[in-house]
PDB file of C-alpha atoms in Angstrom:
ATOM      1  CA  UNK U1234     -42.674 -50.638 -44.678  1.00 82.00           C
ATOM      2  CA  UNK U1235     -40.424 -53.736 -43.541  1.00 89.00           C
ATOM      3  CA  UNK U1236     -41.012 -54.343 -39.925  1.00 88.00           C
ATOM      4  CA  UNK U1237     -37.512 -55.268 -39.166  1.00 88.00           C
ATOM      5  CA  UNK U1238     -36.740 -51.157 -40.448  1.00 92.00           C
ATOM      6  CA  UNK U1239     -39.578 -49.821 -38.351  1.00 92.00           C
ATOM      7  CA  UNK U1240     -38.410 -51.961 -35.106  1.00 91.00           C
ATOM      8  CA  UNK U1241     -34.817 -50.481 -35.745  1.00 94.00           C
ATOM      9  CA  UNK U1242     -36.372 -47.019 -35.918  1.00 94.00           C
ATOM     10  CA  UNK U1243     -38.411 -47.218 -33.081  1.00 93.00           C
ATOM     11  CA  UNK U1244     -35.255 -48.467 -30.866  1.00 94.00           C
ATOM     12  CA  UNK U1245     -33.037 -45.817 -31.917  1.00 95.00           C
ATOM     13  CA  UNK U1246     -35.985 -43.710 -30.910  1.00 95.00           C
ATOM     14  CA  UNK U1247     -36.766 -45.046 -27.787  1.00 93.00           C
ATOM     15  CA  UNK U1248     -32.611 -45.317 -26.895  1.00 94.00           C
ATOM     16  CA  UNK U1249     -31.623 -42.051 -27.788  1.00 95.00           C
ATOM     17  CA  UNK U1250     -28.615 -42.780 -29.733  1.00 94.00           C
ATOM     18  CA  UNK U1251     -27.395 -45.181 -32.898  1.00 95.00           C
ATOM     19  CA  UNK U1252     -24.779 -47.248 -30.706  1.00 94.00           C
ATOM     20  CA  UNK U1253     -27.063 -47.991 -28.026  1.00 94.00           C
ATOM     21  CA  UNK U1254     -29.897 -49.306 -30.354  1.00 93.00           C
ATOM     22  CA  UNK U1255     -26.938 -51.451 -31.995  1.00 93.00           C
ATOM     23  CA  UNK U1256     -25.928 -52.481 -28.567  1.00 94.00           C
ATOM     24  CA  UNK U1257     -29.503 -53.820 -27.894  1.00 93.00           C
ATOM     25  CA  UNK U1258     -30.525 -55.123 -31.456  1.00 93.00           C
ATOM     26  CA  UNK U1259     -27.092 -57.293 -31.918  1.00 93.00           C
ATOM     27  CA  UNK U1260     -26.094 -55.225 -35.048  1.00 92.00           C
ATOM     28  CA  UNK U1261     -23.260 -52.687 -35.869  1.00 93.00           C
ATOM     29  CA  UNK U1262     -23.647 -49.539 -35.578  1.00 93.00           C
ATOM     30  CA  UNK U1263     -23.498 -48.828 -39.569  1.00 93.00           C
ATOM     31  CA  UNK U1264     -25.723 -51.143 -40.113  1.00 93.00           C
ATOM     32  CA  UNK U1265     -28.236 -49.559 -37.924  1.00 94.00           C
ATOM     33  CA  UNK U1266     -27.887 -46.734 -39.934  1.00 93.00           C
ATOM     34  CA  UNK U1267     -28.008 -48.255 -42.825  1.00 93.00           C
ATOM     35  CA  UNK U1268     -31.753 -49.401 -41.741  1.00 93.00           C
ATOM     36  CA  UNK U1269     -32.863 -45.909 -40.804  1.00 94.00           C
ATOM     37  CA  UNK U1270     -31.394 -44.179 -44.061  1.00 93.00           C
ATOM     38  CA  UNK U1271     -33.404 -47.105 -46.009  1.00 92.00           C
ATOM     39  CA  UNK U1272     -36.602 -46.089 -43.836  1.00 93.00           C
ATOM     40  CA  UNK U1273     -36.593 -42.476 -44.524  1.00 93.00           C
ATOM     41  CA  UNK U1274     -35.282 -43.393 -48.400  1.00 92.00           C
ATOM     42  CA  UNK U1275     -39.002 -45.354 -48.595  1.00 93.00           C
ATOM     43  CA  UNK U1276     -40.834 -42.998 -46.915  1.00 93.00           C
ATOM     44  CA  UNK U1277     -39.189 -40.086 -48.653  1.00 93.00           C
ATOM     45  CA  UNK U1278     -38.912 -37.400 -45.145  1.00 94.00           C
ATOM     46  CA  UNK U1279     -36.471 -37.782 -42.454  1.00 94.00           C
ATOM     47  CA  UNK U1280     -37.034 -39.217 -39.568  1.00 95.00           C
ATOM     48  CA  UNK U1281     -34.617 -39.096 -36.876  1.00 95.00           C
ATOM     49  CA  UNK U1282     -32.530 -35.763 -35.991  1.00 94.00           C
ATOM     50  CA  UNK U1283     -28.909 -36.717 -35.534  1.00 89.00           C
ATOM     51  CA  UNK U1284     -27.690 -34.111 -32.744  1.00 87.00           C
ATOM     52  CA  UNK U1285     -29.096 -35.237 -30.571  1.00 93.00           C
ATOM     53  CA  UNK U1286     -30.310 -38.235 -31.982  1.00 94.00           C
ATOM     54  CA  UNK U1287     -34.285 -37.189 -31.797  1.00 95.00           C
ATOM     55  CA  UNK U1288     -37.375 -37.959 -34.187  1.00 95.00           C
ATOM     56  CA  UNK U1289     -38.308 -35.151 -36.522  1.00 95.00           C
ATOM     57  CA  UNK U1290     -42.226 -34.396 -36.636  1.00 94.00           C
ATOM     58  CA  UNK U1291     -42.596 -36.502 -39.125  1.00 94.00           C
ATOM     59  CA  UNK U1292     -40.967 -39.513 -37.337  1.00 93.00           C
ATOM     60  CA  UNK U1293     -42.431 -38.835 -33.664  1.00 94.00           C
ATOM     61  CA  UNK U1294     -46.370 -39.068 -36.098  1.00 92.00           C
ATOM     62  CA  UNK U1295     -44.246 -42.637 -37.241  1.00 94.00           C
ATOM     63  CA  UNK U1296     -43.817 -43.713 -33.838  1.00 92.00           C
ATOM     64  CA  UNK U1297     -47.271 -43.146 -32.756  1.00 91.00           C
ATOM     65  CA  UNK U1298     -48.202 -46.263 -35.626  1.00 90.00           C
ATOM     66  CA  UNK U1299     -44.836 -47.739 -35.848  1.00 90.00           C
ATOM     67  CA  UNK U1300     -44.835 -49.395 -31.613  1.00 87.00           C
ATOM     68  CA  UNK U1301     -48.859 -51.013 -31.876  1.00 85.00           C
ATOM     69  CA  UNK U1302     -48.224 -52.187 -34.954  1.00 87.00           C
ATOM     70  CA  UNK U1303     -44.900 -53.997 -33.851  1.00 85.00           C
ATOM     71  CA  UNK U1304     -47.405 -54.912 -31.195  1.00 83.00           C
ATOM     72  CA  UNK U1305     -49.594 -56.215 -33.377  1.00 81.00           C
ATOM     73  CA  UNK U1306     -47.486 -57.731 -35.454  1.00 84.00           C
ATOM     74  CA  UNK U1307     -45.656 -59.810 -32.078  1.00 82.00           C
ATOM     75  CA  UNK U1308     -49.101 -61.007 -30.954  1.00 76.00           C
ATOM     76  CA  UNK U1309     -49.955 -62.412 -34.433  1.00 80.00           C
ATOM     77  CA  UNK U1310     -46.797 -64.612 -34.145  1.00 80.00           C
ATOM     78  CA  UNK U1311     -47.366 -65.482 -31.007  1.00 77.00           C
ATOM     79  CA  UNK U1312     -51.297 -66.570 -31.404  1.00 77.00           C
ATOM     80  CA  UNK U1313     -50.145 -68.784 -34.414  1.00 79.00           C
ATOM     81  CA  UNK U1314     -47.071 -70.577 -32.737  1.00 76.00           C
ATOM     82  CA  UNK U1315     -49.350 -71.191 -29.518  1.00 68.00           C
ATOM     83  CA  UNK U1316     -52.233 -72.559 -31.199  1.00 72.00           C
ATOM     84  CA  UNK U1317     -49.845 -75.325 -33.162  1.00 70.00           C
ATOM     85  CA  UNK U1318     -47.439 -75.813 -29.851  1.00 69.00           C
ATOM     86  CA  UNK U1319     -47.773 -78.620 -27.832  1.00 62.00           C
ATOM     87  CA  UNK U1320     -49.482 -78.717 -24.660  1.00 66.00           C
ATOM     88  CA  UNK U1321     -47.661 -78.099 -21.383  1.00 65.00           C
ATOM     89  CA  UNK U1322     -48.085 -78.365 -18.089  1.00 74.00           C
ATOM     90  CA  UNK U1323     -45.759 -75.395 -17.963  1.00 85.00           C
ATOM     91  CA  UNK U1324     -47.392 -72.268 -17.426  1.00 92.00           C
ATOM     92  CA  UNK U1325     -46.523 -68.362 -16.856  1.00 95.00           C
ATOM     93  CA  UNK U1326     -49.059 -66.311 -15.633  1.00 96.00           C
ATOM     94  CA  UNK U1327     -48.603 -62.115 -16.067  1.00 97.00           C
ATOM     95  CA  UNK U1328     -50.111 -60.502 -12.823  1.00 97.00           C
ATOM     96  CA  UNK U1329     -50.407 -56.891 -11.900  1.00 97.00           C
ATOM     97  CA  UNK U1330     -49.670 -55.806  -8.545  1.00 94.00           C
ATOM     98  CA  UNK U1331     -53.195 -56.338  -6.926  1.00 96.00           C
ATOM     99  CA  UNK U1332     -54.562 -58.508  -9.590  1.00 97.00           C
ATOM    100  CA  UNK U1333     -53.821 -61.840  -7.196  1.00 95.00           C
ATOM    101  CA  UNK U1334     -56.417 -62.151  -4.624  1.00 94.00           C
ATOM    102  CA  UNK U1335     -56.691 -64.432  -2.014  1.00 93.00           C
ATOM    103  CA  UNK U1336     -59.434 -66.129  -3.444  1.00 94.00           C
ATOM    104  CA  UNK U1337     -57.671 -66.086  -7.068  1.00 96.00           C
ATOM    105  CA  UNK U1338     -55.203 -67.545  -6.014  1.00 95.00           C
ATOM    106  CA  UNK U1339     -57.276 -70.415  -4.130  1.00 94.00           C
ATOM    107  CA  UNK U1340     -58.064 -70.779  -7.656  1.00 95.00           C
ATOM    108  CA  UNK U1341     -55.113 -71.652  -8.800  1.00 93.00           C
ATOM    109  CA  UNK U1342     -54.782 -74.435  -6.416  1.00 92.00           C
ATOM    110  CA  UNK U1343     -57.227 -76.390  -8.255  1.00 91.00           C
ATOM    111  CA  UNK U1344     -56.439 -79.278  -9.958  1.00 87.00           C
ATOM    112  CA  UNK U1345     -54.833 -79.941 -12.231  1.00 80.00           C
ATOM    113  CA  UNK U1346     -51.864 -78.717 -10.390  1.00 78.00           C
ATOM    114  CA  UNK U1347     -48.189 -77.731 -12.849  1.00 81.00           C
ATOM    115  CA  UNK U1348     -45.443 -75.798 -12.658  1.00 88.00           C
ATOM    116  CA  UNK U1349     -46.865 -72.072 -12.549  1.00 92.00           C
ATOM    117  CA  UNK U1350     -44.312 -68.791 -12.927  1.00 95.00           C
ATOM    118  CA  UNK U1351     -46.114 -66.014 -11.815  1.00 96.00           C
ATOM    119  CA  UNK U1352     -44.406 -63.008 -13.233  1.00 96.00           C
ATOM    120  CA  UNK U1353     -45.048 -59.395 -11.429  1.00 95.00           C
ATOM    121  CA  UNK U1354     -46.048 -57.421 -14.705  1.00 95.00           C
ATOM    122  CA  UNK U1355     -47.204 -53.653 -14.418  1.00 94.00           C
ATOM    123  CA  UNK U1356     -51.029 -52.880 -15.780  1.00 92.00           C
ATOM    124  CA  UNK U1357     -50.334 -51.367 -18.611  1.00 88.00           C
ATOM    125  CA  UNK U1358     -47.773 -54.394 -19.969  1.00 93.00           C
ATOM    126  CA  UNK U1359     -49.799 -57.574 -19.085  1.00 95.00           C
ATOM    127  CA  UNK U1360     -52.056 -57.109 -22.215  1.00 93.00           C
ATOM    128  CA  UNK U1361     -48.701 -56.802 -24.068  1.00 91.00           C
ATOM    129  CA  UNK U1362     -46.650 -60.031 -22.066  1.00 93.00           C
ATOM    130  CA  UNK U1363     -49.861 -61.879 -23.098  1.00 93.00           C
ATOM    131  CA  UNK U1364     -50.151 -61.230 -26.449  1.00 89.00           C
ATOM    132  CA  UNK U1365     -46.391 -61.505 -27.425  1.00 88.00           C
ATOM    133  CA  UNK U1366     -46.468 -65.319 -25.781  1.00 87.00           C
ATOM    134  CA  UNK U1367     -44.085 -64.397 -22.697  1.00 90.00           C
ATOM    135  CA  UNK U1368     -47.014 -65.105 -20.985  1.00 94.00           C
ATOM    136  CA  UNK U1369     -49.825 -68.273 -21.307  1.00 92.00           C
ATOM    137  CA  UNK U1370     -52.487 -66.094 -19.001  1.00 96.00           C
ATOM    138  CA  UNK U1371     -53.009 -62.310 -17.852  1.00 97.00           C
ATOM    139  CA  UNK U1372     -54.453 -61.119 -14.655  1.00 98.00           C
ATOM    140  CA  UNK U1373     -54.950 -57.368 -14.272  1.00 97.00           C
ATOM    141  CA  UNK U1374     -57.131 -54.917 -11.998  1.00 97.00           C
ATOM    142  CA  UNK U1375     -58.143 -51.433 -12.124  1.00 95.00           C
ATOM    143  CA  UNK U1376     -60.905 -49.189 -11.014  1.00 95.00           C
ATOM    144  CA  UNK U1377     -64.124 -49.467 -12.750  1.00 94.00           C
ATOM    145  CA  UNK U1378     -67.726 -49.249 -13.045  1.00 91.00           C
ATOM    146  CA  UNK U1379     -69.050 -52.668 -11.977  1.00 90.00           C
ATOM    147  CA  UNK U1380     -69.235 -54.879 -14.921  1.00 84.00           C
ATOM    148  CA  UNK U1381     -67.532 -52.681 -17.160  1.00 90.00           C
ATOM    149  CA  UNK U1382     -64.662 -53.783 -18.592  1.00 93.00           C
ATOM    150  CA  UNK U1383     -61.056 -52.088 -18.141  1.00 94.00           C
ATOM    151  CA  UNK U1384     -59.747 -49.982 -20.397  1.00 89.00           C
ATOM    152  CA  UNK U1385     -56.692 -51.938 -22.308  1.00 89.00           C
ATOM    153  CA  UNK U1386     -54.630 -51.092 -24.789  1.00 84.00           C
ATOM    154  CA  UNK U1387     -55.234 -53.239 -28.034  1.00 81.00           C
ATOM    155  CA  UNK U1388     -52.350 -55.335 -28.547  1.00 82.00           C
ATOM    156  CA  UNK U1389     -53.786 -58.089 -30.645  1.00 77.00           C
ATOM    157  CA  UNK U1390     -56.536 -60.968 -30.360  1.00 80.00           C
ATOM    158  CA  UNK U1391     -56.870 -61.163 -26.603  1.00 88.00           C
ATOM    159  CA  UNK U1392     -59.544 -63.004 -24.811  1.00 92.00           C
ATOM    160  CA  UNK U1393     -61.988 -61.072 -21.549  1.00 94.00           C
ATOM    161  CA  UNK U1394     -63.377 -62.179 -18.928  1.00 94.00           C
ATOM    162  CA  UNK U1395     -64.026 -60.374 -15.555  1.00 95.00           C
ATOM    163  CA  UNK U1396     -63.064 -63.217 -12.534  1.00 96.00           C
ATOM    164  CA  UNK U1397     -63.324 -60.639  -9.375  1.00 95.00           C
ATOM    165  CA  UNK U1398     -64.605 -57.348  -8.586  1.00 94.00           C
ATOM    166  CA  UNK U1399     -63.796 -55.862  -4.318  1.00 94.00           C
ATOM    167  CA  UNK U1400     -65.307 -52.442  -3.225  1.00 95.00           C
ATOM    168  CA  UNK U1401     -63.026 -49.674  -2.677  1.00 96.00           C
ATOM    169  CA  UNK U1402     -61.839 -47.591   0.032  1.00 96.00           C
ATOM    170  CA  UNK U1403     -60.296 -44.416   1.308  1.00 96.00           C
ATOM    171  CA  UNK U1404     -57.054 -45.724   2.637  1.00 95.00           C
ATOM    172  CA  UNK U1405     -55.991 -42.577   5.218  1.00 94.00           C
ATOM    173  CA  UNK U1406     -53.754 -42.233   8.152  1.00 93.00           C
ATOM    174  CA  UNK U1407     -54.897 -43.049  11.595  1.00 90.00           C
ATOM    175  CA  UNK U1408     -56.609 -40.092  13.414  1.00 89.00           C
ATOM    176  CA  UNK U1409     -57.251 -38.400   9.904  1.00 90.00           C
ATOM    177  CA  UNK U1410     -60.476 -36.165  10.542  1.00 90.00           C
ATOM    178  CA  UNK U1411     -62.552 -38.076   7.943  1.00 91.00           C
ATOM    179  CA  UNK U1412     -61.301 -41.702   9.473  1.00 88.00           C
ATOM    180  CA  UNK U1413     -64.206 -43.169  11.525  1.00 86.00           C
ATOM    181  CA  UNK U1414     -67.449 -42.135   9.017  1.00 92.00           C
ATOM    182  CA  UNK U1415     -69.528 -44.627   7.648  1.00 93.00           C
ATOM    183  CA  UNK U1416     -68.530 -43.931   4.043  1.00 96.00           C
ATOM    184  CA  UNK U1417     -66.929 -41.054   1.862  1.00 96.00           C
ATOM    185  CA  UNK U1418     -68.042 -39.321  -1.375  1.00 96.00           C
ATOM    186  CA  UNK U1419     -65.148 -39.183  -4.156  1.00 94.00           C
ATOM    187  CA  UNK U1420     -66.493 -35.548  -4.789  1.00 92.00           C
ATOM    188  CA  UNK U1421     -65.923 -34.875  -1.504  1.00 90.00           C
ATOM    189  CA  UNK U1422     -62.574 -35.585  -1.534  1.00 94.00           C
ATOM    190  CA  UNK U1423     -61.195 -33.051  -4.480  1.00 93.00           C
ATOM    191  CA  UNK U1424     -59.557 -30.719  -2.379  1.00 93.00           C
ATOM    192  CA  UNK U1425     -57.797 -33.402  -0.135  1.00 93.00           C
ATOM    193  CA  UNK U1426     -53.741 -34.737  -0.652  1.00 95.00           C
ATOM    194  CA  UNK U1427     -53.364 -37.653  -2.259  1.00 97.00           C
ATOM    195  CA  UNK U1428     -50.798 -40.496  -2.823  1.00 97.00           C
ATOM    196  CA  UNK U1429     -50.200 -40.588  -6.738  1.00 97.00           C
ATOM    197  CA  UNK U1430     -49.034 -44.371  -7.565  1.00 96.00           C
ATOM    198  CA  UNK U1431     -49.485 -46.884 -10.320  1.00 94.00           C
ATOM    199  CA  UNK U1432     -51.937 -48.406  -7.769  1.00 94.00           C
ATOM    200  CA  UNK U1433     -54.164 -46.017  -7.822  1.00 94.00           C
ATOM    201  CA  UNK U1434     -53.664 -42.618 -10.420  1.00 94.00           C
ATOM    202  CA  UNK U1435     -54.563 -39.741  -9.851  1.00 95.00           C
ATOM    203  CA  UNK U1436     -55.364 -39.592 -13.453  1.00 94.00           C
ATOM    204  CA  UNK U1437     -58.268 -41.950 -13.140  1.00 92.00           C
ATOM    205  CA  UNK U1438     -59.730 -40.085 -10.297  1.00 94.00           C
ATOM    206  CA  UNK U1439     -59.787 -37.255 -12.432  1.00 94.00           C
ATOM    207  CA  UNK U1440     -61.530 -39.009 -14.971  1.00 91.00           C
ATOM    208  CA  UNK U1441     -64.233 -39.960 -12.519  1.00 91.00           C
ATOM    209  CA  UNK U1442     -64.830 -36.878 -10.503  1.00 91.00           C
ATOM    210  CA  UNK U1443     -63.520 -33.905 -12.364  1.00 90.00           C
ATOM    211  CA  UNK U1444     -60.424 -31.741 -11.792  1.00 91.00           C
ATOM    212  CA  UNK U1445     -58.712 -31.578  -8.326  1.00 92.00           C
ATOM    213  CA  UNK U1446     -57.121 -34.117  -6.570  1.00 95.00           C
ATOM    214  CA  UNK U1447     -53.374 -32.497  -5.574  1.00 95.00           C
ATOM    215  CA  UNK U1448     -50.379 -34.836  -5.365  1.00 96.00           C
ATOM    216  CA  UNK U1449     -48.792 -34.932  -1.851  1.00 95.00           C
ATOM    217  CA  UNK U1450     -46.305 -37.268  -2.822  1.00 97.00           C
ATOM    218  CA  UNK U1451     -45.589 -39.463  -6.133  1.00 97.00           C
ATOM    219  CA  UNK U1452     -44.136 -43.138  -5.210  1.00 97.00           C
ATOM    220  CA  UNK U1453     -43.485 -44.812  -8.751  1.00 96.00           C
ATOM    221  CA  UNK U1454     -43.155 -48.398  -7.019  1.00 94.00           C
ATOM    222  CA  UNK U1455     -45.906 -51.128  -6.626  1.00 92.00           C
ATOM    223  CA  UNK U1456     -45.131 -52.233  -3.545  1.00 94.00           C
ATOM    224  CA  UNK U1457     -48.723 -52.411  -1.322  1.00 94.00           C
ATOM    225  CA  UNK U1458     -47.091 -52.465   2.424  1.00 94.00           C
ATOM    226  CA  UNK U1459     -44.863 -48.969   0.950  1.00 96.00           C
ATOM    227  CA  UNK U1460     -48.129 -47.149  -0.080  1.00 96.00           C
ATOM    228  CA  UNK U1461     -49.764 -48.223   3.090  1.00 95.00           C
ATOM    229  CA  UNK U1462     -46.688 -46.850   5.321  1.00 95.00           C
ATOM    230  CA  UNK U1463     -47.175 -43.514   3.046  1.00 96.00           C
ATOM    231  CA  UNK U1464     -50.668 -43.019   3.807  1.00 95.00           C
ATOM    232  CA  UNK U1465     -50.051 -43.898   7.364  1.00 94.00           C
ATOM    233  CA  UNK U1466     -47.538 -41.515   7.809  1.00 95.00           C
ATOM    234  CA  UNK U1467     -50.026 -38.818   6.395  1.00 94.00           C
ATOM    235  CA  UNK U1468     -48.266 -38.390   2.729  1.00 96.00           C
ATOM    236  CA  UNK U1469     -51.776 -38.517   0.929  1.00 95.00           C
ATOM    237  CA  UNK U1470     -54.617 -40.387   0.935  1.00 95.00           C
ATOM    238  CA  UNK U1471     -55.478 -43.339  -1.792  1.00 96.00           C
ATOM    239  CA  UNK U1472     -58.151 -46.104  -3.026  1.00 96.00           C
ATOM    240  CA  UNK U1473     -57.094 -49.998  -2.589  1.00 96.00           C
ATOM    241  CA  UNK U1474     -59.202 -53.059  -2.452  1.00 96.00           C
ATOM    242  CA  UNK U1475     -61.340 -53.189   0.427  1.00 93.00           C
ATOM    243  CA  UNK U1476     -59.338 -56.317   1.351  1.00 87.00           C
ATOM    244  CA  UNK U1477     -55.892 -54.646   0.866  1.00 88.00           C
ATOM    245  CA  UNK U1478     -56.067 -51.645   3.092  1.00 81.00           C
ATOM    246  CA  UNK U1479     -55.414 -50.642   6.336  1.00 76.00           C
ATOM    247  CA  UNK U1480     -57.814 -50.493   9.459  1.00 76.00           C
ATOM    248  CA  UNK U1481     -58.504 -46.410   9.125  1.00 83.00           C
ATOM    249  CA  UNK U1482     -60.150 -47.417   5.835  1.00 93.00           C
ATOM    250  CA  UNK U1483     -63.287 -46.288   4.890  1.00 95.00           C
ATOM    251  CA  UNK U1484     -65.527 -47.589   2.167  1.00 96.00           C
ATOM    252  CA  UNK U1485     -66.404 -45.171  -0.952  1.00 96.00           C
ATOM    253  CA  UNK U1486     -69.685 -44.639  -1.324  1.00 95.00           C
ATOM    254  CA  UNK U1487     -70.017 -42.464  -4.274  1.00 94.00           C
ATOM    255  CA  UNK U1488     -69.694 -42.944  -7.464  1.00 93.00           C
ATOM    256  CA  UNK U1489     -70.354 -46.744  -7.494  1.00 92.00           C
ATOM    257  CA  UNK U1490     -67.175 -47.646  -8.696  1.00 94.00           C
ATOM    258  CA  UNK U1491     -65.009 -50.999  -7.981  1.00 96.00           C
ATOM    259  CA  UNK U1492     -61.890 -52.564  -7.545  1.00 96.00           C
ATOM    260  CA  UNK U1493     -62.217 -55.149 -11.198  1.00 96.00           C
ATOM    261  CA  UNK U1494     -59.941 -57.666 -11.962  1.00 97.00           C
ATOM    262  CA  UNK U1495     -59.628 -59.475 -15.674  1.00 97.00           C
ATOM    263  CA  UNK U1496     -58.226 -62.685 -17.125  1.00 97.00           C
ATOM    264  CA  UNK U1497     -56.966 -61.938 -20.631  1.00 96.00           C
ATOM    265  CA  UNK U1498     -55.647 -64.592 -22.719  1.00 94.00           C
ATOM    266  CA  UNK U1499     -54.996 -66.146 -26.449  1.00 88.00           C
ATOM    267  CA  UNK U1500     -55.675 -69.459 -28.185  1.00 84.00           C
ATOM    268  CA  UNK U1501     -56.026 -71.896 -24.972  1.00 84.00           C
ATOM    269  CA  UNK U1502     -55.492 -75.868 -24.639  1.00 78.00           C
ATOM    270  CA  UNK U1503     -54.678 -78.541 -22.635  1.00 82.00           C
ATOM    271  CA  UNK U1504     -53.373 -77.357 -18.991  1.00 85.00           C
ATOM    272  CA  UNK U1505     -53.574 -73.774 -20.073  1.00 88.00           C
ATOM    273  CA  UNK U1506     -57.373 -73.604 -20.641  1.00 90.00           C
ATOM    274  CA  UNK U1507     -58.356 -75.542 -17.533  1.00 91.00           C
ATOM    275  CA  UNK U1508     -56.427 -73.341 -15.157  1.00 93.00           C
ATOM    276  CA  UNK U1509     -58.177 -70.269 -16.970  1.00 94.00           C
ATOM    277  CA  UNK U1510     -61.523 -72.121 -16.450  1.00 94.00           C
ATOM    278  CA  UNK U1511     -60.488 -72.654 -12.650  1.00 93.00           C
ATOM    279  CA  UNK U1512     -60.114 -68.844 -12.556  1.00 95.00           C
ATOM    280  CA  UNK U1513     -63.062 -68.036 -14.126  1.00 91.00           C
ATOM    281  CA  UNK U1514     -65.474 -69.536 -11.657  1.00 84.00           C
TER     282      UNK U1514
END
């Protein structure tokens, strides 16, 4: 299948409609249908319902392959252009929203000092900025088991490495009946409200300690000081950071899990691979 076909099909998926992929892609309208008629001519099924413009079975099972292999397909180009460019002292670094700690970013003040763009990236796309090339480095955080890696989505030849892990904590609002103990179980806290953000989902808490776990409120933003004025105003409780939370904090005990933050990166040289040494140590 001709990648250029498959990247039409998967924006007219994505955009609901033939004019607005057009719009996006820089081509007419015909010609984006042109590209999906040739698609489903190769492939023999149709793809793509027209009112309303929607993916038939057979397209949505094309969609699952067709948007990691475009993937794929970005970060190859981008690993072989980066390993033949020139070294710069230019750098972009993807972060996700509590990926940059203090002492990370102490790091960074290391020699040899260039011009650094750090660009706000959510979790799940920093693997994805990295491995395309819109980004030299990736630094992302989640919760995890100490030393165990994060779970990211496979988006081409990335490099590892774990450069910080923090304990967690119960973030809750002042005078909160549990604020004040030495430590909380996450078990203990099933039946409790809690603050569903990208921070922290309530997802992954499931994951860890069963079912449970109600929403109070869902706050799709990554801003830190918002989730903290949430929790403080008693909207749910959540886990940050030890060194991101508020003073009714209190640590989590049980299961031994931690706050893990990862460099990812390509094919390194020159200015790029000594500021990902200074992070790593």
């Amino acid at each position: 299948m001709d990648p250029h076909l498959l990247r039409t099909f998967v924006t007219v998926a994505h955009r609901g409609s033939f004019s607005a992929a057009a719009e996006e892609l820089g081509y007419t309208q015909s010609a984006v249908s042109q590209q999906i008629a040739a698609l489903e001519a190769d492939l023999g099924l149709a793809l793509l319902r027209r009112r309303p413009v929607e993916p038939t079975p057979a397209g949505a099972r094309l969609l699952e392959h067709a948007e990691p292999l475009l993937l794929r397909l970005g970060a190859a180009r981008a690993d072989v252009l980066r390993a033949a460019a020139a070294p710069s002292p230019r750098l972009t670094l993807a972060a996700s929203p509590l990926a940059l700690t203090e002492n990370l970013a102490v790091r960074l003040a290391r020699p040899p000092r260039g011009e650094l763009t750090i660009r706000a990236t959510s979790r799940d796309d920093v693997a994805a900025v990295v491995a395309s090339g819109e980004a030299d480095l990736g630094l992302v955080d989640g919760i995890a088991a100490p030393s165990d890696p994060l779970r990211l989505p496979d988006v081409g030849p990335l490099s590892t490495i774990g450069v910080g892990e923090q304990d967690l904590v119960v973030a809750l609002q002042e005078g909160h009946p549990l604020a004040g103990r030495a430590g909380l179980r996450l078990a203990d806290l099933v039946d409790a409200l809690w603050l569903q953000t990208p921070l922290c989902p309530v997802e992954r808490l499931r994951d860890i300690a069963g079912d449970g776990f109600r929403i109070g409120m869902t706050y799709t933003g990554d801003d830190l000081h918002t989730v903290l004025r949430l929790v403080a105003a008693g909207h749910g409780l959540t886990l940050l950071p030890a060194g991101a939370a508020s003073p009714a904090a209190v640590p989590l005990v049980a299961p031994r899990v931690v706050h893990r933050i990862e460099l990812l990166h390509g094919t390194l040289a020159g200015h790029a691979e000594r500021v990902a040494e200074n992070l790593r140590r």
